[in-house]
Amino acid sequence: MGSRKIAVLTSGGDAPGMNAAIRAVVRSGIYLGMEVYGVRRGYNGLLNGDLIPMDLRSVSNIIQLGGTILYTARSPRYNTPEGVKEAADQCRALGIDGVVVIGGDGSFRGARDLTGAGIPCIAIPGTIDNDIACSDYTVGFDTAMNTAMEMIDKIRDTSQSHDRCSVIEVMGRRCGDICLNTGIAVGATATLVPEVPYDFQRDIIDKIKLAQTTGKQHFIVVVAEGVSGGFAGVEKIAKKIEEVTGIESRATVLGHVQRGGSPTLRDRVMASSMGAYAVDLLNRGVSNRVVAYTDGRITDYDITTALNMPRKFDTELYRTSDRISI
Ligand code: ATP
């Protein structure tokens, strides 16, 4: 027997497309005859009993909005065995027999623990970083990359006019996917990701000098937050580039702008598909699964298995980026 009264929450960092996922969960649940509740502020909402009944119209006019109408939070109180038990008791008291959690891998651990405490959970990857090992795609990734690309295109205009070097930090502490993809899309001279430690001379200076010999006079260096090797921090990298090459260099940290904005078509459709798929699983009595996009289709994995998978880095795309940045 599948779930009949389900709740949906967003947890961890927000990502554009979370609203589209909430909408799909609410509408699919109601379509399948379930009662659906929205939990506010992640796992905190479960602990505080902050749940609101959702009907078809409660999710009208949100598919195009960034952020999350349910708000999100990090909940240290939930992240303890007592917190998990309390949340499960709260669900039982309210008759909630299924929860859809939209978030990153920390939120998945929370979903696994809640399932262990007797409340069936399904997780949906919602994070701009694309850092979920079992899935080729996470909701929010496409919007974040497109935002970064648009911002860097604007910086390029001014960088080109002044023959400058622009060093730009994009998000990605452990995962270089935003950096690698936007680096290619903006024609960066150097792209520095956490997965490949960089050498300042070889990966930046030599590349700039080589490009100068063919007439290039402005340069874009895209750096992921969690870059390893060389110097850390775009301010420092820009300063060193200027010292060594004499090219005027400026640092920009794009920051939280990458988290916001109206989700792209890809994020809206992916979030809608994943949301509907998650509810289908609960309806069939399946739990403790992560919804994933693998080899071009939506599928699901056991949460513990998914959490233990090593993350794949697209070395082929990295090679391409390196080859065409000359
Ligand atoms: P992002 O990738 O955007 O950072 P995330 O989901 O990984 O998102 P976290 O801050 O790691 O973000 O986790 C969100 C919340 O999930 C935590 O605040 C906590 O309430 C819960 N959580 C994380 N790890 C665990 C765990 N091991 N057991 C139970 N709950 C957890």
Coordinates of C-alpha atoms and ligand atoms in Angstrom, one line a residue:
M1 CA 0.0 0.0 0.0
G2 CA 1.5 3.3 -1.0
S3 CA 1.5 6.7 0.7
R4 CA -1.9 8.6 1.0
K5 CA -0.9 11.7 2.9
I6 CA 2.4 13.2 1.8
A7 CA 4.5 16.2 2.5
V8 CA 7.1 18.1 0.4
L9 CA 10.0 20.1 1.7
T10 CA 13.0 22.0 0.3
S11 CA 16.3 21.8 2.3
G12 CA 19.9 23.0 2.1
G13 CA 20.9 25.7 -0.5
D14 CA 18.1 26.9 -2.7
A15 CA 18.1 26.4 -6.5
P16 CA 16.0 27.7 -9.3
G17 CA 13.5 25.1 -10.3
M18 CA 12.6 24.0 -6.7
N19 CA 9.2 25.6 -7.2
A20 CA 8.6 23.7 -10.3
A21 CA 9.4 20.5 -8.4
I22 CA 7.0 21.5 -5.5
R23 CA 4.3 22.2 -8.0
A24 CA 4.8 18.8 -9.7
V25 CA 4.7 17.0 -6.4
V26 CA 1.5 18.8 -5.3
R27 CA -0.3 18.3 -8.6
S28 CA 0.7 14.6 -9.1
G29 CA -0.1 13.8 -5.5
I30 CA -3.6 15.3 -5.9
Y31 CA -4.0 13.6 -9.3
L32 CA -3.3 10.3 -7.6
G33 CA -5.9 11.0 -4.8
M34 CA -3.4 11.9 -2.1
E35 CA -3.5 14.7 0.4
V36 CA -0.5 16.9 0.1
Y37 CA 1.2 19.2 2.7
G38 CA 4.0 21.7 2.2
V39 CA 6.6 21.8 5.0
R40 CA 8.2 25.2 5.5
R41 CA 11.9 25.8 6.1
G42 CA 13.2 22.3 5.5
Y43 CA 13.5 19.8 8.3
N44 CA 12.9 22.6 10.8
G45 CA 9.3 22.7 9.6
L46 CA 8.8 19.0 10.4
L47 CA 10.2 19.6 13.9
N48 CA 8.0 22.7 14.5
G49 CA 4.9 21.2 12.8
D50 CA 5.0 24.1 10.3
L51 CA 3.0 22.3 7.6
I52 CA 0.4 23.9 5.2
P53 CA -2.2 22.0 3.2
M54 CA -1.6 22.4 -0.5
D55 CA -4.3 22.3 -3.1
L56 CA -4.1 22.6 -6.9
R57 CA -4.2 26.4 -6.9
S58 CA -1.7 26.8 -4.1
V59 CA 1.1 26.2 -6.6
S60 CA -0.4 28.4 -9.4
N61 CA 1.9 30.9 -10.9
I62 CA 5.1 29.6 -9.3
I63 CA 6.7 27.5 -12.1
Q64 CA 8.6 30.6 -13.4
L65 CA 9.8 31.8 -10.0
G66 CA 13.3 31.2 -8.6
G67 CA 13.8 30.4 -4.9
T68 CA 11.3 28.2 -3.1
I69 CA 7.8 29.2 -1.9
L70 CA 8.3 26.7 1.0
Y71 CA 11.5 28.5 2.1
T72 CA 14.6 26.4 2.8
A73 CA 16.9 26.0 5.8
R74 CA 19.8 24.1 7.3
S75 CA 18.6 22.4 10.5
P76 CA 21.3 21.4 13.1
R77 CA 18.5 20.3 15.4
Y78 CA 17.3 17.7 12.9
N79 CA 20.8 16.5 12.3
T80 CA 20.8 14.4 15.5
P81 CA 19.2 11.0 16.2
E82 CA 16.8 12.7 18.6
G83 CA 15.9 15.3 16.0
V84 CA 15.1 12.6 13.4
K85 CA 13.0 10.7 15.9
E86 CA 11.1 13.8 16.9
A87 CA 10.4 14.7 13.2
A88 CA 9.2 11.1 12.5
D89 CA 6.9 11.3 15.6
Q90 CA 5.6 14.6 14.3
C91 CA 4.8 13.0 10.9
R92 CA 3.1 10.1 12.6
A93 CA 1.0 12.4 14.7
L94 CA -0.1 14.3 11.6
G95 CA -0.7 11.1 9.6
I96 CA 2.0 11.9 7.1
D97 CA 3.1 8.6 5.5
G98 CA 5.4 9.9 2.8
V99 CA 7.8 12.8 2.4
V100 CA 9.5 14.2 -0.8
V101 CA 12.7 16.0 0.1
I102 CA 14.2 18.4 -2.5
G103 CA 17.8 19.3 -1.8
G104 CA 21.5 18.2 -2.0
D105 CA 23.3 15.3 -0.5
G106 CA 23.1 16.5 3.1
S107 CA 19.3 16.6 2.7
F108 CA 19.4 13.1 1.2
R109 CA 21.1 11.9 4.4
G110 CA 18.2 13.4 6.3
A111 CA 15.7 11.6 4.0
R112 CA 17.5 8.3 4.6
D113 CA 17.4 8.8 8.4
L114 CA 13.7 9.7 8.3
T115 CA 13.0 6.6 6.3
G116 CA 14.9 4.6 8.8
A117 CA 12.7 6.1 11.5
G118 CA 9.6 4.8 9.8
I119 CA 8.5 7.6 7.4
P120 CA 9.0 6.7 3.7
C121 CA 11.0 9.3 1.9
I122 CA 12.0 10.1 -1.7
A123 CA 14.7 12.6 -2.5
I124 CA 15.0 14.9 -5.6
P125 CA 18.4 16.5 -6.5
G126 CA 17.9 20.2 -6.2
T127 CA 21.2 22.1 -6.1
I128 CA 22.9 24.4 -8.6
D129 CA 26.2 22.6 -8.3
N130 CA 25.4 19.4 -10.2
D131 CA 27.3 17.5 -7.5
I132 CA 25.1 14.5 -7.0
A133 CA 27.0 11.4 -8.1
C134 CA 24.1 9.2 -9.1
S135 CA 22.5 11.8 -11.4
D136 CA 23.8 13.4 -14.6
Y137 CA 21.7 16.4 -13.7
T138 CA 20.5 18.4 -10.7
V139 CA 17.6 20.9 -10.7
G140 CA 19.0 24.5 -10.9
F141 CA 22.2 23.7 -12.7
D142 CA 21.1 24.9 -16.1
T143 CA 19.8 28.2 -14.7
A144 CA 22.9 28.8 -12.7
M145 CA 25.2 28.2 -15.7
N146 CA 23.2 30.5 -17.9
T147 CA 23.2 33.2 -15.3
A148 CA 27.0 32.9 -14.9
M149 CA 27.4 33.0 -18.7
E150 CA 25.3 36.1 -19.1
M151 CA 27.2 37.9 -16.3
I152 CA 30.6 36.9 -17.8
D153 CA 29.5 38.1 -21.2
K154 CA 28.8 41.5 -19.7
I155 CA 32.2 41.5 -18.0
R156 CA 33.8 40.5 -21.3
D157 CA 32.5 43.7 -23.0
T158 CA 34.3 45.9 -20.6
S159 CA 37.3 43.7 -20.4
Q160 CA 37.7 43.8 -24.2
S161 CA 37.4 47.6 -24.3
H162 CA 40.2 48.0 -21.8
D163 CA 42.5 45.1 -23.0
R164 CA 42.1 43.6 -19.5
C165 CA 42.3 40.2 -17.9
S166 CA 39.1 39.4 -16.0
V167 CA 39.4 36.7 -13.3
I168 CA 35.9 35.5 -12.3
E169 CA 34.8 33.2 -9.5
V170 CA 31.8 31.0 -10.1
M171 CA 30.1 28.7 -7.6
G172 CA 31.3 25.1 -7.0
R173 CA 33.2 24.1 -3.8
R174 CA 33.8 20.5 -4.7
C175 CA 32.3 20.3 -8.2
G176 CA 33.7 22.2 -11.2
D177 CA 30.7 21.6 -13.5
I178 CA 29.4 25.2 -13.5
C179 CA 32.9 26.5 -14.1
L180 CA 33.8 24.0 -16.8
N181 CA 30.6 24.6 -18.8
T182 CA 30.6 28.4 -18.4
G183 CA 34.3 28.5 -19.2
I184 CA 33.6 26.9 -22.5
A185 CA 30.5 29.0 -23.2
V186 CA 32.3 32.3 -22.7
G187 CA 35.5 31.3 -24.4
A188 CA 37.7 31.5 -21.3
T189 CA 41.5 31.4 -21.8
A190 CA 41.9 29.4 -18.6
T191 CA 39.3 27.4 -16.6
L192 CA 40.2 26.2 -13.1
V193 CA 38.2 23.5 -11.5
P194 CA 38.5 21.7 -8.1
E195 CA 38.9 18.3 -9.7
V196 CA 42.2 19.2 -11.5
P197 CA 44.8 21.0 -9.4
Y198 CA 46.2 23.9 -11.4
D199 CA 49.7 25.2 -11.9
F200 CA 49.8 29.0 -12.1
Q201 CA 52.6 29.3 -14.7
R202 CA 51.4 26.4 -17.0
D203 CA 47.7 26.8 -16.8
I204 CA 47.4 30.6 -16.7
I205 CA 50.5 32.5 -17.6
D206 CA 51.7 30.3 -20.4
K207 CA 48.2 30.3 -21.9
I208 CA 47.9 34.0 -21.8
K209 CA 51.3 34.4 -23.4
L210 CA 50.6 32.0 -26.1
A211 CA 47.3 33.7 -26.9
Q212 CA 49.1 37.1 -27.0
T213 CA 51.5 35.8 -29.7
T214 CA 48.4 35.4 -32.0
G215 CA 47.0 38.9 -31.2
K216 CA 44.7 38.3 -28.3
Q217 CA 44.6 41.3 -25.9
H218 CA 41.9 40.5 -23.4
F219 CA 41.6 37.4 -21.3
I220 CA 39.0 35.7 -19.2
V221 CA 39.9 33.3 -16.5
V222 CA 37.0 31.4 -14.9
V223 CA 37.7 29.9 -11.4
A224 CA 35.5 27.6 -9.3
E225 CA 35.2 28.5 -5.6
G226 CA 36.9 25.4 -4.5
V227 CA 39.8 25.5 -6.9
S228 CA 42.9 23.6 -5.8
G229 CA 46.6 24.1 -6.5
G230 CA 48.2 27.5 -7.4
F231 CA 46.9 30.5 -5.5
A232 CA 43.5 30.4 -3.9
G233 CA 41.0 33.3 -4.4
V234 CA 40.4 35.4 -7.5
E235 CA 41.8 38.6 -6.0
K236 CA 45.2 36.9 -5.5
I237 CA 45.1 35.3 -8.9
A238 CA 44.3 38.6 -10.6
K239 CA 47.1 40.4 -8.7
K240 CA 49.7 37.8 -9.6
I241 CA 48.6 37.8 -13.3
E242 CA 49.1 41.6 -13.4
E243 CA 52.5 41.3 -11.6
V244 CA 53.8 38.7 -14.0
T245 CA 52.3 39.8 -17.3
G246 CA 51.8 43.6 -16.8
I247 CA 48.2 43.1 -18.1
E248 CA 45.7 45.1 -16.0
S249 CA 43.7 42.4 -14.2
R250 CA 40.4 42.6 -12.3
A251 CA 38.7 40.0 -10.0
T252 CA 34.9 39.5 -9.8
V253 CA 33.1 37.1 -7.5
L254 CA 29.7 36.3 -9.0
G255 CA 28.3 35.0 -5.8
H256 CA 24.7 34.5 -5.0
V257 CA 23.4 35.9 -8.2
Q258 CA 23.9 32.4 -9.5
R259 CA 21.4 31.0 -7.1
G260 CA 18.5 33.2 -8.2
G261 CA 16.4 34.1 -11.2
S262 CA 13.7 32.5 -13.2
P263 CA 14.5 28.8 -14.0
T264 CA 15.3 27.9 -17.6
L265 CA 13.0 25.6 -19.6
R266 CA 15.4 22.7 -18.9
D267 CA 15.2 23.2 -15.1
R268 CA 11.4 23.6 -15.2
V269 CA 10.9 20.4 -17.2
M270 CA 13.4 18.4 -15.3
A271 CA 12.0 19.5 -11.9
S272 CA 8.5 18.7 -13.1
S273 CA 9.5 15.2 -14.4
M274 CA 11.4 14.4 -11.2
G275 CA 8.6 15.7 -8.9
A276 CA 6.0 13.5 -10.7
Y277 CA 8.3 10.5 -10.6
A278 CA 8.9 10.9 -6.9
V279 CA 5.2 10.9 -6.1
D280 CA 4.8 7.8 -8.3
L281 CA 7.3 6.0 -6.2
L282 CA 5.6 6.9 -3.0
N283 CA 2.2 5.9 -4.5
R284 CA 3.7 2.4 -5.3
G285 CA 4.9 2.0 -1.7
V286 CA 8.6 2.5 -2.7
S287 CA 10.8 4.5 -0.3
N288 CA 14.4 5.5 0.5
R289 CA 15.2 6.4 -3.2
V290 CA 16.9 9.3 -4.9
V291 CA 15.3 10.3 -8.2
A292 CA 18.1 10.7 -10.8
Y293 CA 18.6 11.6 -14.5
T294 CA 20.9 9.0 -16.0
D295 CA 21.7 8.3 -19.6
G296 CA 18.9 10.5 -20.8
R297 CA 16.1 9.2 -18.7
I298 CA 14.6 9.6 -15.2
T299 CA 15.4 6.7 -12.9
D300 CA 16.0 6.1 -9.1
Y301 CA 18.6 4.7 -6.8
D302 CA 18.7 3.6 -3.2
I303 CA 19.7 6.6 -1.1
T304 CA 22.6 4.9 0.7
T305 CA 24.0 3.5 -2.6
A306 CA 23.6 6.9 -4.2
L307 CA 25.5 8.6 -1.3
N308 CA 28.4 6.2 -1.7
M309 CA 28.8 6.6 -5.4
P310 CA 32.0 8.4 -6.5
R311 CA 31.3 11.5 -8.4
K312 CA 32.2 11.5 -12.1
F313 CA 34.1 14.4 -13.6
D314 CA 33.7 15.0 -17.4
T315 CA 37.3 14.6 -18.3
E316 CA 36.4 14.6 -22.0
L317 CA 34.8 18.0 -21.7
Y318 CA 37.7 19.3 -19.7
R319 CA 40.1 18.2 -22.5
T320 CA 37.9 19.9 -25.1
S321 CA 37.9 23.1 -23.0
D322 CA 41.7 22.9 -22.7
R323 CA 42.2 22.3 -26.5
I324 CA 39.9 25.1 -27.7
S325 CA 41.0 27.8 -25.2
I326 CA 44.2 28.6 -27.2
Ligands
ATP1 P1 23.5 22.0 -0.8 O1 24.2 21.0 -1.8 O2 22.8 23.0 -1.6 O3 24.5 22.5 0.2 P2 22.5 20.1 1.0 O4 21.2 19.4 1.1 O5 23.7 19.2 0.8 O6 22.3 21.2 -0.1 P3 23.2 20.5 3.8 O7 23.3 21.8 4.6 O8 24.4 19.6 3.8 O9 22.7 20.9 2.4 O10 22.0 19.6 4.4 C1 20.7 20.2 4.6 C2 20.1 19.7 5.9 O11 19.9 18.3 5.9 C3 20.9 19.9 7.2 O12 20.8 21.1 7.8 C4 20.3 18.8 8.1 O13 19.1 19.3 8.7 C5 20.0 17.7 7.2 N1 21.1 16.7 7.2 C6 22.3 16.8 6.7 N2 23.1 15.7 7.0 C7 22.3 14.9 7.7 C8 22.5 13.7 8.4 N3 23.7 13.0 8.3 N4 21.5 13.1 9.1 C9 20.3 13.8 9.2 N5 20.1 15.0 8.6 C10 21.1 15.6 7.9

